[in-house]
Amino acid sequence: MALFPKKTDPAQTGADLSRLPRHIAIIMDGNGRWARRRALPRTAGHAAGAETFRTIATYCRDIGLDYLTVYAFSSENWKRPEEEVGAIMGLLKKYLLEAISRMERDRVRMEFFGDLSPLTPELRQLCERTREISRRYQGCQVNVCLNYGGRDEILQAARAFARDCFEGKADPDRLSADQFGGYLYSKGVPDPDLVIRTSGELRLSNFLLWQCAYSEFYITDVLWPDFSKEELHRAIAAYQSRDRRFGGV
Ligand code: IPE
Ligand code: IPE
Ligand code: MG
């Protein structure tokens, strides 16, 4: 046994990486507060948060996680000052360009949940290209929630289902939860087992409302730019200590 265990040693936190949850979802919150504490502009917090995302997504792939879903920009985040929204979109573009150029190496599969239509044509195209190129990879699937809102997602699913009923392709009396799930952005992706929220806020903020019905929650005061592999191990260890009953005994 090592005399000085590595700081990132999962065993230190009690996490067993050989039996990971299948799907982890993260509300990456606290970029603004991280920047304020350093007397930096909020946009510097977003830049630091984007780096953390890169590190955590790569790590999740390395440990063999099947699905990672991250909340990057909510349908309500447009309420922020134009300059901040512009900076976030700029970071997204930078990230996507890098992701495309590194895809062969990273081998992650990327998807986007949300209504991409209000994004610039350039960003929309980048999302589409990222999605297309990464489709052939079998590694961790990373779902980026962009202009995403849980209520929006359910509404657009209800509209699509109603259209199918109208065209005789679906029957309202036979609609099951599984079938309805097929109309959501998360189509084909199992529900998150573990939802992590950074920066201590005790709310969902319109994240995966349908999919979180039986998810386990882990809230940490750590601000997203400071989120680390150790903190992820702590979240996994907490998850592994829970008794998931799904309404049973
Ligand atoms: C999360 O950090 C990133 C986005 C919502 C885009 P915030 O920007 O919400 O950071 P705080 O909550 O103000 O600290
Ligand atoms: C949720 O964080 C959205 C993202 C992390 C992208 P917010 O900072 O927007 O949530 P509220 O406003 O505190 O509920
Ligand atoms: Mg916030």
mmCIF file of C-alpha atoms and ligand atoms in Angstrom:
data_model
loop_
_atom_site.group_PDB
_atom_site.id
_atom_site.type_symbol
_atom_site.label_atom_id
_atom_site.label_comp_id
_atom_site.label_asym_id
_atom_site.label_seq_id
_atom_site.Cartn_x
_atom_site.Cartn_y
_atom_site.Cartn_z
ATOM 1 C CA MET A 1 0.000 0.000 0.000
ATOM 2 C CA ALA A 2 1.260 3.471 -0.836
ATOM 3 C CA LEU A 3 2.460 5.375 2.193
ATOM 4 C CA PHE A 4 1.072 8.612 0.797
ATOM 5 C CA PRO A 5 -2.106 7.799 -1.104
ATOM 6 C CA LYS A 6 -2.665 9.929 -4.184
ATOM 7 C CA LYS A 7 -4.986 12.847 -3.535
ATOM 8 C CA THR A 8 -7.330 11.567 -6.218
ATOM 9 C CA ASP A 9 -7.405 8.006 -4.866
ATOM 10 C CA PRO A 10 -11.128 7.138 -5.058
ATOM 11 C CA ALA A 11 -10.771 4.737 -2.136
ATOM 12 C CA GLN A 12 -9.967 7.727 0.079
ATOM 13 C CA THR A 13 -13.567 8.854 -0.284
ATOM 14 C CA GLY A 14 -15.110 5.388 -0.184
ATOM 15 C CA ALA A 15 -16.036 5.516 -3.889
ATOM 16 C CA ASP A 16 -15.913 2.225 -5.754
ATOM 17 C CA LEU A 17 -15.305 3.026 -9.421
ATOM 18 C CA SER A 18 -15.944 -0.577 -10.415
ATOM 19 C CA ARG A 19 -19.666 -0.107 -9.805
ATOM 20 C CA LEU A 20 -20.423 3.337 -11.114
ATOM 21 C CA PRO A 21 -23.877 4.786 -11.557
ATOM 22 C CA ARG A 22 -24.763 4.514 -15.239
ATOM 23 C CA HIS A 23 -25.702 8.132 -15.688
ATOM 24 C CA ILE A 24 -24.508 11.210 -13.773
ATOM 25 C CA ALA A 25 -26.072 14.615 -14.379
ATOM 26 C CA ILE A 26 -24.500 17.852 -13.164
ATOM 27 C CA ILE A 27 -25.928 21.328 -12.586
ATOM 28 C CA MET A 28 -22.681 23.241 -13.052
ATOM 29 C CA ASP A 29 -23.456 26.244 -10.849
ATOM 30 C CA GLY A 30 -21.367 28.885 -9.088
ATOM 31 C CA ASN A 31 -19.177 30.348 -11.833
ATOM 32 C CA GLY A 32 -20.281 33.902 -11.005
ATOM 33 C CA ARG A 33 -19.594 33.553 -7.286
ATOM 34 C CA TRP A 34 -16.213 31.964 -7.971
ATOM 35 C CA ALA A 35 -15.269 35.037 -10.024
ATOM 36 C CA ARG A 36 -16.686 37.519 -7.512
ATOM 37 C CA ARG A 37 -14.598 35.997 -4.727
ATOM 38 C CA ARG A 38 -11.545 36.724 -6.829
ATOM 39 C CA ALA A 39 -12.710 40.208 -7.817
ATOM 40 C CA LEU A 40 -12.865 39.015 -11.435
ATOM 41 C CA PRO A 41 -15.632 39.590 -13.974
ATOM 42 C CA ARG A 42 -18.316 36.880 -14.083
ATOM 43 C CA THR A 43 -17.108 35.904 -17.545
ATOM 44 C CA ALA A 44 -13.791 34.781 -16.016
ATOM 45 C CA GLY A 45 -15.833 32.396 -13.876
ATOM 46 C CA HIS A 46 -17.449 30.954 -16.973
ATOM 47 C CA ALA A 47 -14.049 30.480 -18.616
ATOM 48 C CA ALA A 48 -12.792 28.656 -15.503
ATOM 49 C CA GLY A 49 -16.007 26.599 -15.436
ATOM 50 C CA ALA A 50 -15.495 25.532 -19.047
ATOM 51 C CA GLU A 51 -12.040 24.179 -18.097
ATOM 52 C CA THR A 52 -13.567 22.233 -15.216
ATOM 53 C CA PHE A 53 -16.130 20.772 -17.589
ATOM 54 C CA ARG A 54 -13.360 19.583 -19.883
ATOM 55 C CA THR A 55 -11.474 17.941 -17.003
ATOM 56 C CA ILE A 56 -14.537 16.257 -15.523
ATOM 57 C CA ALA A 57 -15.927 15.045 -18.863
ATOM 58 C CA THR A 58 -12.550 13.529 -19.790
ATOM 59 C CA TYR A 59 -12.286 11.902 -16.380
ATOM 60 C CA CYS A 60 -15.792 10.440 -16.639
ATOM 61 C CA ARG A 61 -14.791 8.875 -19.944
ATOM 62 C CA ASP A 62 -11.576 7.529 -18.394
ATOM 63 C CA ILE A 63 -13.360 5.830 -15.505
ATOM 64 C CA GLY A 64 -15.891 4.273 -17.885
ATOM 65 C CA LEU A 65 -19.058 6.216 -17.102
ATOM 66 C CA ASP A 66 -21.765 5.516 -19.706
ATOM 67 C CA TYR A 67 -23.621 8.859 -19.639
ATOM 68 C CA LEU A 68 -22.792 12.343 -18.380
ATOM 69 C CA THR A 69 -25.358 15.134 -18.751
ATOM 70 C CA VAL A 70 -24.421 18.714 -17.926
ATOM 71 C CA TYR A 71 -26.527 21.839 -17.577
ATOM 72 C CA ALA A 72 -24.613 24.455 -19.543
ATOM 73 C CA PHE A 73 -27.232 27.105 -20.345
ATOM 74 C CA SER A 74 -30.859 27.164 -19.267
ATOM 75 C CA SER A 75 -33.868 28.511 -21.130
ATOM 76 C CA GLU A 76 -33.983 31.160 -18.364
ATOM 77 C CA ASN A 77 -30.333 32.207 -18.653
ATOM 78 C CA TRP A 78 -31.187 34.595 -21.516
ATOM 79 C CA LYS A 79 -32.320 36.976 -18.755
ATOM 80 C CA ARG A 80 -28.658 37.705 -18.000
ATOM 81 C CA PRO A 81 -26.841 40.771 -19.330
ATOM 82 C CA GLU A 82 -26.133 40.570 -23.045
ATOM 83 C CA GLU A 83 -22.406 40.707 -22.450
ATOM 84 C CA GLU A 84 -22.488 37.664 -20.174
ATOM 85 C CA VAL A 85 -24.680 35.650 -22.573
ATOM 86 C CA GLY A 86 -22.321 36.617 -25.430
ATOM 87 C CA ALA A 87 -19.299 35.472 -23.428
ATOM 88 C CA ILE A 88 -20.927 32.113 -22.638
ATOM 89 C CA MET A 89 -21.774 31.591 -26.328
ATOM 90 C CA GLY A 90 -18.198 32.526 -27.252
ATOM 91 C CA LEU A 91 -16.847 29.918 -24.834
ATOM 92 C CA LEU A 92 -19.208 27.356 -26.258
ATOM 93 C CA LYS A 93 -17.931 28.010 -29.764
ATOM 94 C CA LYS A 94 -14.339 27.713 -28.586
ATOM 95 C CA TYR A 95 -15.111 24.482 -26.762
ATOM 96 C CA LEU A 96 -16.928 22.923 -29.718
ATOM 97 C CA LEU A 97 -14.131 23.797 -32.143
ATOM 98 C CA GLU A 98 -11.608 22.200 -29.799
ATOM 99 C CA ALA A 99 -13.850 19.203 -29.194
ATOM 100 C CA ILE A 100 -14.145 18.617 -32.949
ATOM 101 C CA SER A 101 -10.388 18.804 -33.428
ATOM 102 C CA ARG A 102 -9.737 16.386 -30.532
ATOM 103 C CA MET A 103 -12.549 13.981 -31.219
ATOM 104 C CA GLU A 104 -10.374 11.207 -32.603
ATOM 105 C CA ARG A 105 -8.410 11.293 -29.328
ATOM 106 C CA ASP A 106 -11.257 11.906 -26.881
ATOM 107 C CA ARG A 107 -13.705 9.453 -28.445
ATOM 108 C CA VAL A 108 -16.651 10.826 -26.496
ATOM 109 C CA ARG A 109 -20.056 10.913 -28.064
ATOM 110 C CA MET A 110 -21.700 14.305 -27.771
ATOM 111 C CA GLU A 111 -25.375 15.174 -27.812
ATOM 112 C CA PHE A 112 -27.258 18.384 -27.157
ATOM 113 C CA PHE A 113 -30.494 18.632 -25.205
ATOM 114 C CA GLY A 114 -32.503 21.796 -25.668
ATOM 115 C CA ASP A 115 -33.981 24.096 -28.265
ATOM 116 C CA LEU A 116 -31.005 25.101 -30.395
ATOM 117 C CA SER A 117 -33.078 27.286 -32.741
ATOM 118 C CA PRO A 118 -32.314 30.646 -31.000
ATOM 119 C CA LEU A 119 -28.542 30.035 -31.283
ATOM 120 C CA THR A 120 -26.587 31.637 -34.110
ATOM 121 C CA PRO A 121 -26.467 29.570 -37.330
ATOM 122 C CA GLU A 122 -22.731 29.123 -36.756
ATOM 123 C CA LEU A 123 -23.225 27.638 -33.294
ATOM 124 C CA ARG A 124 -26.080 25.463 -34.467
ATOM 125 C CA GLN A 125 -23.898 24.105 -37.248
ATOM 126 C CA LEU A 126 -21.056 23.438 -34.823
ATOM 127 C CA CYS A 127 -23.410 21.507 -32.532
ATOM 128 C CA GLU A 128 -24.664 19.505 -35.494
ATOM 129 C CA ARG A 129 -21.138 18.738 -36.698
ATOM 130 C CA THR A 130 -20.024 17.720 -33.211
ATOM 131 C CA ARG A 131 -23.045 15.450 -32.896
ATOM 132 C CA GLU A 132 -22.514 13.937 -36.353
ATOM 133 C CA ILE A 133 -18.769 13.299 -36.057
ATOM 134 C CA SER A 134 -19.004 11.868 -32.557
ATOM 135 C CA ARG A 135 -21.895 9.556 -33.386
ATOM 136 C CA ARG A 136 -19.453 6.787 -34.342
ATOM 137 C CA TYR A 137 -17.770 6.729 -30.932
ATOM 138 C CA GLN A 138 -18.850 4.268 -28.298
ATOM 139 C CA GLY A 139 -17.234 5.901 -25.247
ATOM 140 C CA CYS A 140 -18.984 8.016 -22.648
ATOM 141 C CA GLN A 141 -21.977 9.917 -24.046
ATOM 142 C CA VAL A 142 -21.856 13.540 -22.958
ATOM 143 C CA ASN A 143 -25.158 15.394 -23.212
ATOM 144 C CA VAL A 144 -24.822 19.165 -23.093
ATOM 145 C CA CYS A 145 -28.040 20.925 -22.061
ATOM 146 C CA LEU A 146 -28.123 24.132 -24.086
ATOM 147 C CA ASN A 147 -31.027 26.541 -23.983
ATOM 148 C CA TYR A 148 -32.570 23.697 -22.052
ATOM 149 C CA GLY A 149 -35.612 23.852 -19.785
ATOM 150 C CA GLY A 150 -37.394 20.849 -18.317
ATOM 151 C CA ARG A 151 -40.817 22.367 -18.862
ATOM 152 C CA ASP A 152 -39.919 23.338 -22.429
ATOM 153 C CA GLU A 153 -38.792 19.784 -23.074
ATOM 154 C CA ILE A 154 -42.062 18.314 -21.771
ATOM 155 C CA LEU A 155 -44.101 20.862 -23.742
ATOM 156 C CA GLN A 156 -42.339 20.185 -27.020
ATOM 157 C CA ALA A 157 -42.783 16.448 -26.411
ATOM 158 C CA ALA A 158 -46.508 16.963 -25.733
ATOM 159 C CA ARG A 159 -46.812 18.984 -28.959
ATOM 160 C CA ALA A 160 -45.017 16.322 -30.992
ATOM 161 C CA PHE A 161 -47.145 13.579 -29.455
ATOM 162 C CA ALA A 162 -50.348 15.527 -30.161
ATOM 163 C CA ARG A 163 -49.262 15.953 -33.790
ATOM 164 C CA ASP A 164 -48.660 12.201 -34.069
ATOM 165 C CA CYS A 165 -52.126 11.539 -32.631
ATOM 166 C CA PHE A 166 -53.641 13.969 -35.091
ATOM 167 C CA GLU A 167 -51.918 12.182 -37.970
ATOM 168 C CA GLY A 168 -53.090 8.823 -36.662
ATOM 169 C CA LYS A 169 -49.550 7.670 -35.777
ATOM 170 C CA ALA A 170 -50.184 7.507 -32.004
ATOM 171 C CA ASP A 171 -53.077 6.744 -29.706
ATOM 172 C CA PRO A 172 -53.555 8.969 -26.606
ATOM 173 C CA ASP A 173 -55.224 6.136 -24.670
ATOM 174 C CA ARG A 174 -52.181 3.936 -25.087
ATOM 175 C CA LEU A 175 -49.487 6.460 -24.148
ATOM 176 C CA SER A 176 -47.006 5.019 -21.627
ATOM 177 C CA ALA A 177 -44.205 6.747 -19.733
ATOM 178 C CA ASP A 178 -41.672 4.898 -21.888
ATOM 179 C CA GLN A 179 -43.351 5.989 -25.091
ATOM 180 C CA PHE A 180 -43.536 9.591 -23.885
ATOM 181 C CA GLY A 181 -39.831 9.422 -23.040
ATOM 182 C CA GLY A 182 -39.224 8.821 -26.744
ATOM 183 C CA TYR A 183 -40.424 12.365 -27.475
ATOM 184 C CA LEU A 184 -37.977 13.984 -25.053
ATOM 185 C CA TYR A 185 -34.526 15.347 -25.900
ATOM 186 C CA SER A 186 -33.166 12.511 -23.754
ATOM 187 C CA LYS A 187 -34.670 9.861 -26.017
ATOM 188 C CA GLY A 188 -32.785 6.574 -25.622
ATOM 189 C CA VAL A 189 -30.769 7.764 -22.606
ATOM 190 C CA PRO A 190 -31.505 6.108 -19.238
ATOM 191 C CA ASP A 191 -32.663 8.436 -16.442
ATOM 192 C CA PRO A 192 -29.866 9.944 -14.343
ATOM 193 C CA ASP A 193 -29.006 7.852 -11.313
ATOM 194 C CA LEU A 194 -27.154 10.686 -9.622
ATOM 195 C CA VAL A 195 -27.681 14.442 -9.949
ATOM 196 C CA ILE A 196 -24.938 16.701 -8.617
ATOM 197 C CA ARG A 197 -25.453 20.413 -8.003
ATOM 198 C CA THR A 198 -22.519 22.601 -7.130
ATOM 199 C CA SER A 199 -22.527 25.887 -5.188
ATOM 200 C CA GLY A 200 -25.032 24.785 -2.567
ATOM 201 C CA GLU A 201 -28.319 25.806 -4.167
ATOM 202 C CA LEU A 202 -31.160 23.488 -3.112
ATOM 203 C CA ARG A 203 -33.230 23.561 -6.288
ATOM 204 C CA LEU A 204 -33.572 21.953 -9.702
ATOM 205 C CA SER A 205 -33.822 25.195 -11.697
ATOM 206 C CA ASN A 206 -35.862 23.482 -14.427
ATOM 207 C CA PHE A 207 -33.325 20.679 -14.984
ATOM 208 C CA LEU A 208 -34.475 17.252 -16.262
ATOM 209 C CA LEU A 209 -37.871 17.484 -14.535
ATOM 210 C CA TRP A 210 -39.207 14.305 -16.117
ATOM 211 C CA GLN A 211 -35.997 12.269 -15.906
ATOM 212 C CA CYS A 212 -35.131 13.042 -12.239
ATOM 213 C CA ALA A 213 -38.213 11.309 -10.820
ATOM 214 C CA TYR A 214 -36.073 8.769 -8.933
ATOM 215 C CA SER A 215 -32.586 10.249 -9.111
ATOM 216 C CA GLU A 216 -30.361 10.560 -6.076
ATOM 217 C CA PHE A 217 -29.160 14.081 -5.295
ATOM 218 C CA TYR A 218 -25.776 15.275 -4.143
ATOM 219 C CA ILE A 219 -25.417 18.957 -3.327
ATOM 220 C CA THR A 220 -22.031 20.429 -2.584
ATOM 221 C CA ASP A 221 -21.013 23.945 -1.577
ATOM 222 C CA VAL A 222 -18.002 23.688 -3.874
ATOM 223 C CA LEU A 223 -18.329 26.207 -6.718
ATOM 224 C CA TRP A 224 -18.232 24.658 -10.192
ATOM 225 C CA PRO A 225 -14.788 26.005 -11.227
ATOM 226 C CA ASP A 226 -13.376 24.374 -8.049
ATOM 227 C CA PHE A 227 -15.121 21.044 -8.634
ATOM 228 C CA SER A 228 -12.533 18.260 -8.790
ATOM 229 C CA LYS A 229 -12.134 14.546 -9.319
ATOM 230 C CA GLU A 230 -12.065 14.147 -5.520
ATOM 231 C CA GLU A 231 -15.385 15.920 -5.222
ATOM 232 C CA LEU A 232 -16.778 13.637 -7.933
ATOM 233 C CA HIS A 233 -15.526 10.641 -5.946
ATOM 234 C CA ARG A 234 -17.284 12.021 -2.868
ATOM 235 C CA ALA A 235 -20.522 12.326 -4.821
ATOM 236 C CA ILE A 236 -20.175 8.766 -6.135
ATOM 237 C CA ALA A 237 -19.416 7.461 -2.629
ATOM 238 C CA ALA A 238 -22.521 9.235 -1.281
ATOM 239 C CA TYR A 239 -24.583 7.728 -4.096
ATOM 240 C CA GLN A 240 -23.232 4.262 -3.360
ATOM 241 C CA SER A 241 -24.287 4.560 0.283
ATOM 242 C CA ARG A 242 -27.924 5.306 -0.618
ATOM 243 C CA ASP A 243 -30.742 2.778 -0.527
ATOM 244 C CA ARG A 244 -32.764 3.258 -3.723
ATOM 245 C CA ARG A 245 -36.219 1.862 -3.141
ATOM 246 C CA PHE A 246 -38.218 3.225 -6.098
ATOM 247 C CA GLY A 247 -41.341 3.141 -3.972
ATOM 248 C CA GLY A 248 -40.767 -0.438 -2.804
ATOM 249 C CA VAL A 249 -39.603 -1.664 0.591
HETATM 250 C C1 IPE B 1 -23.460 28.620 -13.734
HETATM 251 O O1 IPE B 1 -22.864 29.591 -12.941
HETATM 252 C C2 IPE B 1 -23.290 28.866 -15.204
HETATM 253 C C3 IPE B 1 -24.523 29.273 -15.903
HETATM 254 C C4 IPE B 1 -25.701 29.371 -15.366
HETATM 255 C C5 IPE B 1 -24.389 29.574 -17.317
HETATM 256 P P1 IPE B 1 -23.600 30.948 -12.579
HETATM 257 O O2 IPE B 1 -23.250 31.956 -13.591
HETATM 258 O O3 IPE B 1 -25.044 30.714 -12.353
HETATM 259 O O4 IPE B 1 -22.884 31.301 -11.207
HETATM 260 P P2 IPE B 1 -23.550 31.965 -9.930
HETATM 261 O O5 IPE B 1 -24.713 31.111 -9.549
HETATM 262 O O6 IPE B 1 -23.972 33.341 -10.336
HETATM 263 O O7 IPE B 1 -22.472 31.963 -8.903
HETATM 264 C C1 IPE B 2 -28.870 26.645 -13.427
HETATM 265 O O1 IPE B 2 -28.158 27.619 -12.755
HETATM 266 C C2 IPE B 2 -28.486 26.655 -14.879
HETATM 267 C C3 IPE B 2 -27.134 26.215 -15.176
HETATM 268 C C4 IPE B 2 -26.249 25.782 -14.336
HETATM 269 C C5 IPE B 2 -26.770 26.268 -16.566
HETATM 270 P P1 IPE B 2 -28.755 29.084 -12.503
HETATM 271 O O2 IPE B 2 -27.701 29.846 -11.816
HETATM 272 O O3 IPE B 2 -29.294 29.641 -13.759
HETATM 273 O O4 IPE B 2 -29.979 28.776 -11.524
HETATM 274 P P2 IPE B 2 -30.728 29.722 -10.511
HETATM 275 O O5 IPE B 2 -31.038 30.992 -11.243
HETATM 276 O O6 IPE B 2 -29.826 29.957 -9.359
HETATM 277 O O7 IPE B 2 -31.948 28.945 -10.115
HETATM 278 MG MG MG B 3 -26.139 30.223 -10.740
#
